[in-house]
Every structure is written in structure tokens, then in C-alpha cells.
mmCIF file of C-alpha atoms in Angstrom:
data_model
loop_
_atom_site.group_PDB
_atom_site.id
_atom_site.type_symbol
_atom_site.label_atom_id
_atom_site.label_comp_id
_atom_site.label_asym_id
_atom_site.label_seq_id
_atom_site.Cartn_x
_atom_site.Cartn_y
_atom_site.Cartn_z
ATOM 1 C CA MET A 220 0.000 0.000 0.000
ATOM 2 C CA ALA A 221 1.364 3.398 -0.947
ATOM 3 C CA PRO A 222 2.025 5.700 2.025
ATOM 4 C CA ALA A 223 -0.560 8.362 2.679
ATOM 5 C CA THR A 224 0.441 11.812 1.499
ATOM 6 C CA ALA A 225 -0.694 15.149 2.766
ATOM 7 C CA PRO A 226 -3.002 17.053 0.423
ATOM 8 C CA ALA A 227 -1.181 19.513 -1.778
ATOM 9 C CA ALA A 228 -1.221 23.091 -0.625
ATOM 10 C CA PRO A 229 -3.364 25.369 -2.792
ATOM 11 C CA LYS A 230 -1.328 27.039 -5.478
ATOM 12 C CA GLN A 231 -3.403 30.185 -5.782
ATOM 13 C CA ASN A 232 -2.695 33.173 -3.538
ATOM 14 C CA PRO A 233 -5.618 33.676 -1.140
ATOM 15 C CA GLY A 234 -4.109 36.880 0.233
ATOM 16 C CA ASN A 235 -3.489 37.643 3.886
ATOM 17 C CA HIS A 236 -6.340 38.056 6.331
ATOM 18 C CA PHE A 237 -6.080 40.151 9.466
ATOM 19 C CA GLU A 238 -4.989 37.238 11.670
ATOM 20 C CA ASP A 239 -2.108 36.449 9.269
ATOM 21 C CA PHE A 240 -0.259 39.698 10.020
ATOM 22 C CA ARG A 241 2.352 40.067 12.755
ATOM 23 C CA LEU A 242 3.852 43.214 14.232
ATOM 24 C CA GLY A 243 7.318 43.770 12.754
ATOM 25 C CA GLN A 244 6.623 41.440 9.808
ATOM 26 C CA VAL A 245 8.509 42.455 6.644
ATOM 27 C CA LEU A 246 6.873 41.686 3.306
ATOM 28 C CA ARG A 247 8.986 41.772 0.155
ATOM 29 C CA HIS A 248 6.509 42.313 -2.645
ATOM 30 C CA ALA A 249 6.565 40.489 -5.958
ATOM 31 C CA THR A 250 6.858 41.654 -9.553
ATOM 32 C CA PRO A 251 9.441 44.407 -10.046
ATOM 33 C CA ARG A 252 8.151 46.777 -12.682
ATOM 34 C CA THR A 253 10.104 48.535 -15.431
ATOM 35 C CA LEU A 254 8.271 51.696 -16.426
ATOM 36 C CA GLY A 255 8.401 53.285 -19.857
ATOM 37 C CA ALA A 256 7.162 56.276 -21.797
ATOM 38 C CA GLY A 257 4.056 54.264 -22.663
ATOM 39 C CA ASP A 258 3.078 54.109 -19.000
ATOM 40 C CA GLN A 259 3.303 57.902 -18.781
ATOM 41 C CA ALA A 260 1.297 58.297 -21.988
ATOM 42 C CA LEU A 261 -1.478 56.061 -20.664
ATOM 43 C CA TYR A 262 -1.426 57.880 -17.320
ATOM 44 C CA THR A 263 -1.855 61.183 -19.169
ATOM 45 C CA ALA A 264 -4.706 59.735 -21.220
ATOM 46 C CA LEU A 265 -6.499 58.593 -18.082
ATOM 47 C CA TYR A 266 -6.236 61.842 -16.109
ATOM 48 C CA GLY A 267 -5.270 64.613 -18.514
ATOM 49 C CA SER A 268 -2.460 65.880 -16.276
ATOM 50 C CA ARG A 269 -0.715 68.905 -17.846
ATOM 51 C CA PHE A 270 2.238 69.695 -15.581
ATOM 52 C CA ALA A 271 5.084 70.795 -17.812
ATOM 53 C CA PRO A 272 8.148 68.936 -16.453
ATOM 54 C CA GLN A 273 6.388 65.582 -16.829
ATOM 55 C CA SER A 274 5.140 66.512 -20.305
ATOM 56 C CA SER A 275 8.253 67.839 -22.063
ATOM 57 C CA ASP A 276 11.850 66.676 -22.224
ATOM 58 C CA VAL A 277 12.840 70.178 -23.352
ATOM 59 C CA PHE A 278 11.124 71.836 -20.388
ATOM 60 C CA ALA A 279 12.654 69.285 -17.996
ATOM 61 C CA ARG A 280 16.163 69.944 -19.332
ATOM 62 C CA ASP A 281 15.658 73.676 -18.981
ATOM 63 C CA ILE A 282 15.109 73.202 -15.227
ATOM 64 C CA GLY A 283 18.127 70.945 -14.749
ATOM 65 C CA LEU A 284 16.672 67.466 -15.200
ATOM 66 C CA PRO A 285 18.048 65.049 -17.817
ATOM 67 C CA ARG A 286 14.589 64.506 -19.364
ATOM 68 C CA ALA A 287 10.926 64.425 -18.423
ATOM 69 C CA PRO A 288 10.407 62.348 -15.263
ATOM 70 C CA LEU A 289 7.399 60.115 -14.840
ATOM 71 C CA ASP A 290 4.524 61.593 -12.873
ATOM 72 C CA ASP A 291 5.089 61.338 -9.115
ATOM 73 C CA LEU A 292 1.654 59.814 -8.558
ATOM 74 C CA LEU A 293 2.231 57.207 -11.264
ATOM 75 C CA VAL A 294 5.274 56.168 -9.246
ATOM 76 C CA PHE A 295 3.242 56.166 -6.015
ATOM 77 C CA HIS A 296 0.483 54.037 -7.513
ATOM 78 C CA VAL A 297 2.902 51.487 -8.990
ATOM 79 C CA VAL A 298 4.639 51.107 -5.614
ATOM 80 C CA PHE A 299 1.223 50.842 -3.955
ATOM 81 C CA GLY A 300 0.093 48.236 -6.476
ATOM 82 C CA LYS A 301 3.039 45.976 -5.587
ATOM 83 C CA THR A 302 1.718 45.783 -2.003
ATOM 84 C CA VAL A 303 -1.881 44.792 -2.731
ATOM 85 C CA PRO A 304 -1.513 40.977 -3.075
ATOM 86 C CA ASP A 305 0.196 40.828 0.344
ATOM 87 C CA ILE A 306 -1.630 43.542 2.268
ATOM 88 C CA SER A 307 -5.017 44.460 0.886
ATOM 89 C CA LEU A 308 -6.275 41.623 -1.311
ATOM 90 C CA ASN A 309 -8.866 40.944 1.405
ATOM 91 C CA ALA A 310 -9.385 44.569 2.336
ATOM 92 C CA VAL A 311 -12.716 46.196 3.028
ATOM 93 C CA ALA A 312 -11.284 49.685 2.554
ATOM 94 C CA ASN A 313 -8.020 51.579 2.352
ATOM 95 C CA LEU A 314 -8.420 54.139 5.145
ATOM 96 C CA GLY A 315 -5.606 56.662 4.993
ATOM 97 C CA TYR A 316 -2.000 57.732 4.493
ATOM 98 C CA ALA A 317 0.687 59.524 6.471
ATOM 99 C CA ALA A 318 4.398 60.361 6.337
ATOM 100 C CA GLY A 319 4.655 59.879 2.573
ATOM 101 C CA ARG A 320 7.734 61.128 0.731
ATOM 102 C CA PHE A 321 8.824 61.238 -2.896
ATOM 103 C CA GLY A 322 12.495 60.580 -3.535
ATOM 104 C CA ALA A 323 14.633 60.212 -6.649
ATOM 105 C CA PRO A 324 12.862 61.093 -9.910
ATOM 106 C CA VAL A 325 11.823 58.074 -11.949
ATOM 107 C CA TYR A 326 12.565 58.053 -15.679
ATOM 108 C CA PRO A 327 11.492 55.723 -18.485
ATOM 109 C CA GLY A 328 13.547 52.544 -18.179
ATOM 110 C CA ASP A 329 13.743 52.563 -14.379
ATOM 111 C CA THR A 330 12.619 49.439 -12.514
ATOM 112 C CA LEU A 331 10.684 49.758 -9.256
ATOM 113 C CA SER A 332 10.249 47.272 -6.431
ATOM 114 C CA ALA A 333 8.741 47.538 -2.967
ATOM 115 C CA GLU A 334 8.657 46.093 0.523
ATOM 116 C CA SER A 335 6.517 46.816 3.578
ATOM 117 C CA GLU A 336 6.808 46.464 7.348
ATOM 118 C CA VAL A 337 3.770 45.903 9.578
ATOM 119 C CA ILE A 338 3.932 48.654 12.223
ATOM 120 C CA GLY A 339 0.466 48.413 13.786
ATOM 121 C CA LEU A 340 -2.515 46.074 14.269
ATOM 122 C CA LYS A 341 -5.917 46.687 15.836
ATOM 123 C CA GLU A 342 -8.945 44.409 15.637
ATOM 124 C CA ASN A 343 -12.287 46.168 15.167
ATOM 125 C CA SER A 344 -15.047 45.809 17.720
ATOM 126 C CA ASN A 345 -17.153 43.664 15.366
ATOM 127 C CA GLY A 346 -14.521 40.928 15.497
ATOM 128 C CA LYS A 347 -14.814 40.443 11.736
ATOM 129 C CA THR A 348 -12.173 42.897 10.548
ATOM 130 C CA GLY A 349 -9.066 44.666 11.758
ATOM 131 C CA VAL A 350 -6.871 47.583 10.789
ATOM 132 C CA VAL A 351 -3.344 46.882 9.545
ATOM 133 C CA TYR A 352 -0.741 49.685 9.521
ATOM 134 C CA VAL A 353 2.239 49.314 7.178
ATOM 135 C CA ARG A 354 5.246 51.370 6.171
ATOM 136 C CA THR A 355 6.054 50.791 2.492
ATOM 137 C CA SER A 356 9.252 51.737 0.663
ATOM 138 C CA GLY A 357 9.708 51.732 -3.112
ATOM 139 C CA VAL A 358 13.171 51.774 -4.682
ATOM 140 C CA ASN A 359 14.633 51.837 -8.172
ATOM 141 C CA GLN A 360 17.093 49.392 -9.727
ATOM 142 C CA ASP A 361 19.983 51.132 -7.948
ATOM 143 C CA GLY A 362 18.332 50.908 -4.534
ATOM 144 C CA ALA A 363 17.541 54.630 -4.427
ATOM 145 C CA LEU A 364 14.325 55.513 -2.627
ATOM 146 C CA VAL A 365 11.582 56.720 -4.983
ATOM 147 C CA ALA A 366 8.658 56.784 -2.522
ATOM 148 C CA ASP A 367 7.808 55.722 1.001
ATOM 149 C CA TYR A 368 4.653 56.118 3.044
ATOM 150 C CA ILE A 369 2.527 54.750 5.862
ATOM 151 C CA ARG A 370 -0.969 53.542 5.124
ATOM 152 C CA TRP A 371 -3.640 51.774 7.111
ATOM 153 C CA VAL A 372 -6.206 49.428 5.699
ATOM 154 C CA MET A 373 -9.229 47.548 7.051
ATOM 155 C CA VAL A 374 -8.782 43.824 6.344
ATOM 156 C CA ARG A 375 -11.259 40.975 6.783
ATOM 157 C CA LYS A 376 -10.615 38.152 9.227
ATOM 158 C CA LYS A 377 -10.804 34.662 7.756
ATOM 159 C CA ASP A 378 -11.968 33.260 11.096
ATOM 160 C CA PRO A 379 -13.873 35.676 13.355
ATOM 161 C CA ALA A 380 -13.021 33.399 16.297
ATOM 162 C CA ALA A 381 -9.272 33.754 15.739
ATOM 163 C CA PRO A 382 -7.663 35.536 18.713
ATOM 164 C CA ALA A 383 -6.736 39.163 18.162
ATOM 165 C CA PRO A 384 -3.155 40.326 18.671
ATOM 166 C CA PRO A 385 -2.528 43.058 21.248
ATOM 167 C CA ALA A 386 -3.625 46.370 19.780
ATOM 168 C CA VAL A 387 -0.742 48.559 18.607
ATOM 169 C CA VAL A 388 -1.530 51.851 16.861
ATOM 170 C CA PRO A 389 1.568 53.728 15.670
ATOM 171 C CA GLU A 390 1.996 57.397 16.415
ATOM 172 C CA LEU A 391 1.719 59.249 13.119
ATOM 173 C CA PRO A 392 3.205 62.682 12.403
ATOM 174 C CA ASP A 393 0.904 65.507 11.329
ATOM 175 C CA ALA A 394 3.205 66.301 8.412
ATOM 176 C CA VAL A 395 6.553 65.398 6.914
ATOM 177 C CA GLY A 396 9.215 67.688 8.359
ATOM 178 C CA ALA A 397 10.987 69.970 5.912
ATOM 179 C CA GLU A 398 14.296 68.314 6.831
ATOM 180 C CA HIS A 399 12.985 65.080 5.306
ATOM 181 C CA PHE A 400 12.040 66.521 1.911
ATOM 182 C CA ILE A 401 14.083 65.222 -1.022
ATOM 183 C CA ILE A 402 14.692 67.851 -3.712
ATOM 184 C CA PRO A 403 16.066 66.319 -6.922
ATOM 185 C CA GLY A 404 19.734 66.992 -7.541
ATOM 186 C CA GLY A 405 20.344 69.473 -10.338
ATOM 187 C CA LEU A 406 16.821 70.926 -10.200
ATOM 188 C CA ASP A 407 17.030 74.677 -10.854
ATOM 189 C CA LEU A 408 13.883 76.748 -11.422
ATOM 190 C CA THR A 409 15.751 80.011 -12.106
ATOM 191 C CA ALA A 410 14.919 79.826 -15.837
ATOM 192 C CA PHE A 411 11.384 78.502 -15.303
ATOM 193 C CA ASP A 412 9.253 79.326 -18.350
ATOM 194 C CA PHE A 413 5.898 80.426 -16.927
ATOM 195 C CA THR A 414 4.334 80.805 -20.364
ATOM 196 C CA ALA A 415 5.242 77.272 -21.408
ATOM 197 C CA ALA A 416 4.100 75.965 -18.009
ATOM 198 C CA GLY A 417 0.664 77.506 -18.532
ATOM 199 C CA SER A 418 0.455 79.489 -15.288
ATOM 200 C CA PRO A 419 1.898 82.867 -14.208
ATOM 201 C CA HIS A 420 1.748 82.170 -10.464
ATOM 202 C CA ARG A 421 4.866 82.001 -8.318
ATOM 203 C CA TRP A 422 5.316 80.829 -4.718
ATOM 204 C CA ASP A 423 5.060 84.452 -3.580
ATOM 205 C CA ASP A 424 1.619 84.821 -5.192
ATOM 206 C CA TYR A 425 0.009 82.348 -2.769
ATOM 207 C CA ALA A 426 -1.159 83.200 0.756
ATOM 208 C CA VAL A 427 -1.706 80.928 3.740
ATOM 209 C CA GLY A 428 -5.444 80.356 4.110
ATOM 210 C CA GLU A 429 -6.137 81.033 0.435
ATOM 211 C CA ARG A 430 -8.715 78.667 -1.027
ATOM 212 C CA ILE A 431 -8.666 77.818 -4.730
ATOM 213 C CA ASP A 432 -11.717 76.345 -6.433
ATOM 214 C CA HIS A 433 -10.271 74.422 -9.362
ATOM 215 C CA GLY A 434 -13.497 74.862 -11.301
ATOM 216 C CA ASP A 435 -13.229 71.895 -13.629
ATOM 217 C CA ALA A 436 -14.644 68.413 -13.018
ATOM 218 C CA MET A 437 -14.232 64.870 -14.357
ATOM 219 C CA THR A 438 -16.762 62.054 -14.493
ATOM 220 C CA ILE A 439 -15.411 58.593 -13.637
ATOM 221 C CA GLU A 440 -15.956 55.979 -16.323
ATOM 222 C CA GLU A 441 -16.109 52.282 -15.433
ATOM 223 C CA ALA A 442 -13.546 51.237 -18.039
ATOM 224 C CA GLU A 443 -11.136 54.067 -17.192
ATOM 225 C CA HIS A 444 -10.913 53.449 -13.458
ATOM 226 C CA GLN A 445 -10.383 49.726 -14.017
ATOM 227 C CA MET A 446 -7.779 50.378 -16.721
ATOM 228 C CA ALA A 447 -5.944 52.747 -14.381
ATOM 229 C CA THR A 448 -5.951 50.222 -11.562
ATOM 230 C CA ARG A 449 -4.645 47.507 -13.898
ATOM 231 C CA LEU A 450 -1.872 49.886 -15.000
ATOM 232 C CA TYR A 451 -0.642 49.810 -11.395
ATOM 233 C CA GLN A 452 -1.053 45.998 -11.182
ATOM 234 C CA ASN A 453 -3.383 46.551 -8.228
ATOM 235 C CA THR A 454 -5.317 43.289 -7.891
ATOM 236 C CA ALA A 455 -7.791 44.219 -5.130
ATOM 237 C CA ARG A 456 -11.034 42.371 -5.878
ATOM 238 C CA VAL A 457 -13.285 45.255 -4.850
ATOM 239 C CA HIS A 458 -12.225 47.195 -7.961
ATOM 240 C CA PHE A 459 -12.896 44.503 -10.568
ATOM 241 C CA ASN A 460 -15.242 41.682 -9.602
ATOM 242 C CA GLN A 461 -18.823 42.843 -10.126
ATOM 243 C CA HIS A 462 -20.098 39.268 -9.695
ATOM 244 C CA ALA A 463 -18.821 39.254 -6.108
ATOM 245 C CA GLU A 464 -19.121 42.953 -5.282
ATOM 246 C CA GLY A 465 -22.704 43.034 -6.558
ATOM 247 C CA GLN A 466 -23.609 40.963 -3.503
ATOM 248 C CA GLY A 467 -21.575 43.110 -1.131
ATOM 249 C CA ARG A 468 -22.123 46.208 0.928
ATOM 250 C CA PHE A 469 -22.271 48.680 -1.972
ATOM 251 C CA GLY A 470 -23.590 46.420 -4.724
ATOM 252 C CA ARG A 471 -20.932 47.531 -7.191
ATOM 253 C CA ARG A 472 -17.198 47.908 -7.775
ATOM 254 C CA ILE A 473 -15.405 50.580 -5.739
ATOM 255 C CA VAL A 474 -13.012 52.951 -7.500
ATOM 256 C CA TYR A 475 -9.400 52.662 -6.290
ATOM 257 C CA GLY A 476 -8.778 55.611 -3.972
ATOM 258 C CA GLY A 477 -5.558 56.484 -5.779
ATOM 259 C CA HIS A 478 -7.618 57.102 -8.916
ATOM 260 C CA ILE A 479 -9.360 59.933 -7.043
ATOM 261 C CA ILE A 480 -6.006 61.311 -5.883
ATOM 262 C CA SER A 481 -4.779 61.459 -9.487
ATOM 263 C CA LEU A 482 -8.010 63.039 -10.725
ATOM 264 C CA THR A 483 -7.735 65.660 -7.979
ATOM 265 C CA ARG A 484 -4.113 66.385 -8.826
ATOM 266 C CA ALA A 485 -4.984 66.782 -12.523
ATOM 267 C CA LEU A 486 -7.888 69.110 -11.698
ATOM 268 C CA SER A 487 -5.617 71.204 -9.465
ATOM 269 C CA PHE A 488 -3.645 72.389 -12.507
ATOM 270 C CA ASN A 489 -6.281 75.121 -12.822
ATOM 271 C CA GLY A 490 -4.893 77.325 -10.046
ATOM 272 C CA LEU A 491 -1.779 75.329 -9.148
ATOM 273 C CA GLY A 492 -0.245 74.779 -12.571
ATOM 274 C CA ASN A 493 3.273 75.500 -11.334
ATOM 275 C CA ALA A 494 3.143 73.010 -8.437
ATOM 276 C CA VAL A 495 5.522 70.968 -10.529
ATOM 277 C CA LYS A 496 6.913 68.432 -8.050
ATOM 278 C CA LEU A 497 5.292 66.471 -5.230
ATOM 279 C CA LEU A 498 7.499 66.264 -2.161
ATOM 280 C CA ALA A 499 5.250 64.620 0.419
ATOM 281 C CA ILE A 500 1.858 63.181 1.241
ATOM 282 C CA ASN A 501 1.464 64.414 4.803
ATOM 283 C CA ALA A 502 -1.918 62.838 5.467
ATOM 284 C CA GLY A 503 -4.859 61.552 3.515
ATOM 285 C CA THR A 504 -8.351 60.221 4.103
ATOM 286 C CA HIS A 505 -10.719 58.485 1.722
ATOM 287 C CA ALA A 506 -13.824 59.914 3.350
ATOM 288 C CA ALA A 507 -16.319 57.945 1.240
ATOM 289 C CA PRO A 508 -16.214 55.470 -1.651
ATOM 290 C CA SER A 509 -16.418 56.537 -5.287
ATOM 291 C CA PHE A 510 -18.131 54.715 -8.127
ATOM 292 C CA ALA A 511 -18.307 54.913 -11.905
ATOM 293 C CA GLY A 512 -20.647 57.732 -12.883
ATOM 294 C CA ASP A 513 -19.542 60.034 -10.049
ATOM 295 C CA THR A 514 -18.310 63.455 -11.167
ATOM 296 C CA ILE A 515 -15.319 64.677 -9.176
ATOM 297 C CA TYR A 516 -14.823 68.342 -8.267
ATOM 298 C CA ALA A 517 -11.905 69.670 -6.216
ATOM 299 C CA TRP A 518 -10.627 72.680 -4.319
ATOM 300 C CA SER A 519 -7.374 73.351 -2.461
ATOM 301 C CA GLU A 520 -6.331 75.436 0.522
ATOM 302 C CA VAL A 521 -2.819 76.746 1.194
ATOM 303 C CA LEU A 522 -1.935 75.488 4.677
ATOM 304 C CA GLU A 523 1.667 76.615 4.897
ATOM 305 C CA LYS A 524 4.442 78.325 2.925
ATOM 306 C CA LEU A 525 8.029 77.230 3.456
ATOM 307 C CA PRO A 526 11.103 78.855 1.928
ATOM 308 C CA VAL A 527 14.071 76.602 1.186
ATOM 309 C CA GLU A 528 17.334 77.822 2.678
ATOM 310 C CA GLY A 529 19.828 78.788 -0.004
ATOM 311 C CA ARG A 530 17.273 78.297 -2.802
ATOM 312 C CA PRO A 531 15.921 81.633 -4.076
ATOM 313 C CA ASP A 532 14.548 79.796 -7.148
ATOM 314 C CA LEU A 533 11.891 77.716 -5.379
ATOM 315 C CA GLY A 534 9.611 77.413 -2.372
ATOM 316 C CA ILE A 535 7.319 74.828 -0.818
ATOM 317 C CA LEU A 536 3.548 74.978 -0.451
ATOM 318 C CA ARG A 537 1.728 72.685 1.926
ATOM 319 C CA LEU A 538 -1.730 72.162 0.456
ATOM 320 C CA ARG A 539 -5.002 70.586 1.435
ATOM 321 C CA SER A 540 -7.028 69.332 -1.514
ATOM 322 C CA VAL A 541 -10.603 68.163 -1.011
ATOM 323 C CA ALA A 542 -12.507 66.231 -3.677
ATOM 324 C CA ALA A 543 -16.282 65.840 -3.736
ATOM 325 C CA LYS A 544 -18.581 63.797 -5.958
ATOM 326 C CA ASP A 545 -21.441 65.470 -7.821
ATOM 327 C CA GLN A 546 -20.938 68.622 -5.761
ATOM 328 C CA PRO A 547 -19.270 71.826 -7.023
ATOM 329 C CA CYS A 548 -16.880 73.182 -4.442
ATOM 330 C CA ASP A 549 -17.668 76.894 -4.539
ATOM 331 C CA GLY A 550 -18.906 77.752 -1.043
ATOM 332 C CA PHE A 551 -19.302 74.072 -0.150
ATOM 333 C CA PRO A 552 -19.052 73.406 3.642
ATOM 334 C CA PHE A 553 -17.304 70.038 3.455
ATOM 335 C CA LYS A 554 -17.624 69.322 7.198
ATOM 336 C CA ASP A 555 -20.474 69.918 9.621
ATOM 337 C CA ALA A 556 -20.303 71.528 13.064
ATOM 338 C CA ASP A 557 -19.289 68.168 14.596
ATOM 339 C CA GLY A 558 -16.404 67.741 12.171
ATOM 340 C CA LYS A 559 -18.089 65.005 10.131
ATOM 341 C CA TYR A 560 -17.543 64.988 6.403
ATOM 342 C CA ASP A 561 -20.394 65.826 4.094
ATOM 343 C CA PRO A 562 -21.454 62.596 2.299
ATOM 344 C CA ALA A 563 -20.261 64.101 -0.989
ATOM 345 C CA VAL A 564 -16.623 64.312 0.159
ATOM 346 C CA VAL A 565 -14.506 61.437 -1.155
ATOM 347 C CA LEU A 566 -10.947 62.669 -0.465
ATOM 348 C CA ASP A 567 -9.175 64.940 1.988
ATOM 349 C CA LEU A 568 -5.469 65.095 1.088
ATOM 350 C CA ASP A 569 -2.675 67.061 2.788
ATOM 351 C CA TYR A 570 0.491 67.235 0.669
ATOM 352 C CA SER A 571 3.540 69.388 -0.080
ATOM 353 C CA VAL A 572 4.751 70.631 -3.477
ATOM 354 C CA LEU A 573 7.598 72.594 -5.035
ATOM 355 C CA VAL A 574 6.726 75.892 -6.740
ATOM 356 C CA PRO A 575 9.047 78.355 -8.542
ATOM 357 C CA ARG A 576 9.692 81.718 -6.846
#
């Protein structure tokens, strides 16, 4: 008689559930990704972003870069997408971001990879889900940092009876300190061409507390948000599987939150056209889900102005951009007296940018 053999382990990746995570666990994510000019072209087609350094090799060279870098948020989303099979395949929702930085510019031909460390765990009171906090770092083929950030995500438990780990919630900074900003080597905005950039506004033209209604709006199409999410190799089921999601809480596929961030950034060109380089994502909240058919409006507030020592050619603006669905932003009170978001608000993002002086 042949000896009994253990059943073969399943070959498909079921993703991690909340009880699979451990504090201090390091996850090296699969599938390094070489990015090309085609990725930038598709990104532009999806969002219509018009920022000059990412659009023109000539403009980029005139400000000290070797050629047009890829869009900072394209880089962020690709790094994020690497993490999904390990962190958020079984997620209910991606909840927020903190302490995000952008590092070395990424150019066509660069290869990105990512790893994450679990820095916090907290089971929810329903016993069916928990919140996982991770710090993710993305690097290029030379090991240079291109982006890092903290995010927290609500993940389903596979077994509601599984014991919960001790709750650990990391302390998160309100904003990235100026000493941690990474300004690309060689960048020089002295000869910045405001006409070619499409905006006359310098760092000095903005005032703390100023609120800018970006005016324009974009309607989310089902095919576009799924195409965008595939571009980032983000495999989260909630964005694609209508057969399953049709039976879920919302009855339809949820738009990847990063898609809203990129739409908001593209809309912000009208009023912030010279915010040419993202330095940090200080904090971010996906206040409500978005779906195909929603029309996204956005406005931004200047939270802070920071000069850069020894750099008379540029300054830093800390911005808060709020996106709402089917709700123009002019005069819109996005929070009530108790600090709760209006149901129309889908994104509240605090970030820092470089602007010519």
C-alpha cells in the first residue's frame, strides 16, 4: 500500500487576512516593474495631467533634469500596487496615508520594487475585521528611494473566532518635516518658463489660508478606473469583480482611492499649474467610496508656505485638496459643526509641493 500523502497546498494566492499579520513582519513584494514612456502616456490619457516637467523633455532639461520624469503619482500608484496581493487583497477599505515622501525622480527605463513592514494592528469591535498599519518603501534598480509612506487598511478576518493580537496603533506625524524633503539633484527653477508651463503664479503669489476652487470636473468611467488600476497591477477584488461585489455592501465595484487622488491632482492644474513636483503626502483620508458615474470636483487650501534655505529659485507649499462627488466646491461646507464629512466628500489630502519663486 502506498504511504498516505498530505493534500497539496493550494497554489493560488488567497491573500493575507487580518490574523495572518504580525507586528514587525517584513513583506517583500513580488513583480518588479520597469516603467516606460508608454506608461506615462497612458497615465496622461487617463487623467489629462498637464504639468510641464512631466510633459516635455525640453522643459525638464531647462530646469536641470536630464529629461521628463514620470509623474510622481504614477510612481506612487505602482509602488502601492506591488503591495496589494500581500496587504489588501482581502481589504474592506483603504483608510488613509501619512508620512509619505517622494524621492529620486523616476525616468522611463527605471525598474521599481517595494517592501513593507507591519507597524500596527488593531482588531475592530465587530470581530470580523481589523486595521493593519504598514510602512512601504519603493526603490529603483539602484536601490535609491523613490517613494515611502505609511498607510492603514481595514482587512477581513478569515476566522472571526481567531484571537486578536494586542492592539498597537503607531503614532503618526501631522506632516513630513521639511528636513525630510528630497529635492532632486540638479533641479534649478531660475529659468522657469511660466508661459510654457501655462500658469503665471509664483510661490510668492500664494497666501496661507487662500482657497482655490479648481473649477473643472471629471466624471469617472467604469472602463477608465479599471484600466488605471490595472496599469498599477493593483489586484484588489473590490475594484474589478462585479459578480462578487454586486452581492456586497455597496452592490458595485469601488473605484481605487488612488484614482481619485490622481483626478484631484490633474484638476488642481487650474490654479496650481506651477506646483511641478510632489514632495510629500502628509496625510490623507478616503472619506467615502467613489463609483463609476460620479463626477469629481476639487478645491485646495494653502496650509503653509516654506522657503528653502539657499534656494531663491523655489519654495514649498503645503496644500489641502478636497474632492467631492457630484458637488461643485464653490462655497461648499465640506464638514459639519461636529467635524463630520459631508457625504459628498470622497478625499481629503494634505500634501507638499515645489513651486518656482
